[in-house]
Amino acid sequence: MTWPINRTSPNLHDNQKQYSDCRAALGNGLPILWWQTPMGVPSDTPGGTDQHYRDNHVDYMLTHAQEYGDMHTIGIVFSAGGGHQTSISTDGGQFARLSAQYLARGGAALK
């Protein structure tokens, strides 16, 4: 699912707030691990085709990594949930490119 980039609601900032609020309510100070985060390539057109679904999580999370560090994220696990979904071998090189840029910037600080 391609989420609105923080212009309408619900959006990725709303999603971040839900996780931060849950962490605060637990009161245990443990970091957040984003699990089974979908692969995909951003597009203004919903849908996609088999192994080429549209989703902006990889793009947003890797280009706004410090937002996730600021909310005490220890890691983000990206993966295809099934054989028909977008994967690192069907995303047109997006994950490899964005991961390399993320690492070249030095990652994100955990706060």
CSV table of C-alpha atoms in Angstrom, one decimal:
chain,number,residue,atom,x,y,z
A,1,MET,CA,0.0,0.0,0.0
A,2,THR,CA,1.4,3.4,-0.9
A,3,TRP,CA,0.8,5.7,2.1
A,4,PRO,CA,0.3,9.4,1.7
A,5,ILE,CA,3.5,11.2,2.4
A,6,ASN,CA,2.3,13.1,5.4
A,7,ARG,CA,-0.1,15.4,3.6
A,8,THR,CA,-3.4,13.6,4.3
A,9,SER,CA,-4.4,11.2,7.0
A,10,PRO,CA,-3.7,8.3,7.6
A,11,ASN,CA,0.0,8.7,6.6
A,12,LEU,CA,3.4,7.6,7.6
A,13,HIS,CA,3.7,10.1,10.4
A,14,ASP,CA,0.4,8.8,11.8
A,15,ASN,CA,1.8,5.3,11.6
A,16,GLN,CA,5.0,6.4,13.4
A,17,LYS,CA,2.9,8.0,16.2
A,18,GLN,CA,0.9,4.8,16.7
A,19,TYR,CA,4.1,2.9,17.4
A,20,SER,CA,5.6,5.6,19.6
A,21,ASP,CA,2.4,5.8,21.6
A,22,CYS,CA,2.4,2.1,22.1
A,23,ARG,CA,6.0,2.1,23.2
A,24,ALA,CA,5.3,4.9,25.6
A,25,ALA,CA,2.2,3.1,27.0
A,26,LEU,CA,4.4,0.0,27.7
A,27,GLY,CA,6.8,2.2,29.6
A,28,ASN,CA,9.6,-0.3,29.3
A,29,GLY,CA,12.0,1.8,27.2
A,30,LEU,CA,12.6,-1.0,24.7
A,31,PRO,CA,13.5,0.0,21.1
A,32,ILE,CA,11.1,-0.6,18.2
A,33,LEU,CA,11.7,-3.2,15.6
A,34,TRP,CA,9.7,-2.8,12.4
A,35,TRP,CA,8.9,-6.3,11.2
A,36,GLN,CA,7.7,-7.6,7.9
A,37,THR,CA,7.9,-4.2,6.3
A,38,PRO,CA,6.7,-4.6,2.7
A,39,MET,CA,8.9,-4.2,-0.4
A,40,GLY,CA,7.6,-2.3,-3.3
A,41,VAL,CA,8.1,0.7,-5.5
A,42,PRO,CA,6.3,4.0,-5.0
A,43,SER,CA,3.7,5.1,-7.5
A,44,ASP,CA,0.7,7.4,-7.5
A,45,THR,CA,-1.3,4.6,-9.2
A,46,PRO,CA,-2.4,1.9,-6.8
A,47,GLY,CA,-2.0,-1.8,-7.5
A,48,GLY,CA,0.8,-3.2,-9.6
A,49,THR,CA,1.4,-6.6,-11.1
A,50,ASP,CA,2.6,-9.9,-9.7
A,51,GLN,CA,6.0,-9.4,-8.0
A,52,HIS,CA,5.8,-5.7,-8.8
A,53,TYR,CA,3.5,-4.2,-6.2
A,54,ARG,CA,3.4,-0.5,-5.4
A,55,ASP,CA,4.4,0.5,-1.9
A,56,ASN,CA,6.5,3.4,-0.5
A,57,HIS,CA,7.7,2.0,2.8
A,58,VAL,CA,11.2,1.1,1.5
A,59,ASP,CA,11.6,4.5,-0.2
A,60,TYR,CA,10.3,6.6,2.7
A,61,MET,CA,11.9,4.6,5.5
A,62,LEU,CA,15.4,4.6,3.9
A,63,THR,CA,15.3,8.3,2.9
A,64,HIS,CA,13.8,9.4,6.2
A,65,ALA,CA,15.8,7.0,8.5
A,66,GLN,CA,16.5,9.6,11.2
A,67,GLU,CA,12.8,10.0,11.8
A,68,TYR,CA,12.8,6.3,12.8
A,69,GLY,CA,16.0,6.7,14.9
A,70,ASP,CA,14.3,9.6,16.7
A,71,MET,CA,11.4,7.3,17.7
A,72,HIS,CA,13.9,4.7,19.1
A,73,THR,CA,13.8,2.3,16.2
A,74,ILE,CA,16.5,-0.3,16.4
A,75,GLY,CA,15.9,-1.9,13.0
A,76,ILE,CA,13.6,-2.3,10.1
A,77,VAL,CA,13.2,-5.7,8.5
A,78,PHE,CA,12.0,-5.5,4.8
A,79,SER,CA,10.7,-8.5,3.1
A,80,ALA,CA,8.2,-9.9,0.7
A,81,GLY,CA,5.4,-11.6,2.5
A,82,GLY,CA,4.9,-14.1,-0.2
A,83,GLY,CA,6.2,-15.3,-3.6
A,84,HIS,CA,3.8,-13.0,-5.5
A,85,GLN,CA,4.9,-9.8,-3.7
A,86,THR,CA,7.8,-7.5,-4.6
A,87,SER,CA,11.2,-8.7,-3.5
A,88,ILE,CA,14.8,-7.4,-3.7
A,89,SER,CA,15.1,-9.3,-7.0
A,90,THR,CA,11.9,-7.7,-8.6
A,91,ASP,CA,12.1,-4.1,-7.3
A,92,GLY,CA,14.2,-2.7,-10.1
A,93,GLY,CA,17.2,-2.2,-7.9
A,94,GLN,CA,15.4,0.3,-5.5
A,95,PHE,CA,16.4,-1.5,-2.3
A,96,ALA,CA,20.0,-1.9,-3.3
A,97,ARG,CA,20.3,1.8,-4.3
A,98,LEU,CA,18.5,3.2,-1.3
A,99,SER,CA,20.4,0.9,1.1
A,100,ALA,CA,23.7,2.0,-0.3
A,101,GLN,CA,22.7,5.7,0.0
A,102,TYR,CA,21.6,5.1,3.6
A,103,LEU,CA,24.9,3.4,4.5
A,104,ALA,CA,26.9,6.2,2.7
A,105,ARG,CA,25.2,8.8,4.9
A,106,GLY,CA,26.3,6.8,8.0
A,107,GLY,CA,22.9,5.4,8.9
A,108,ALA,CA,20.7,7.0,11.6
A,109,ALA,CA,21.3,7.6,15.3
A,110,LEU,CA,19.2,5.8,17.8
A,111,LYS,CA,17.6,8.2,20.3
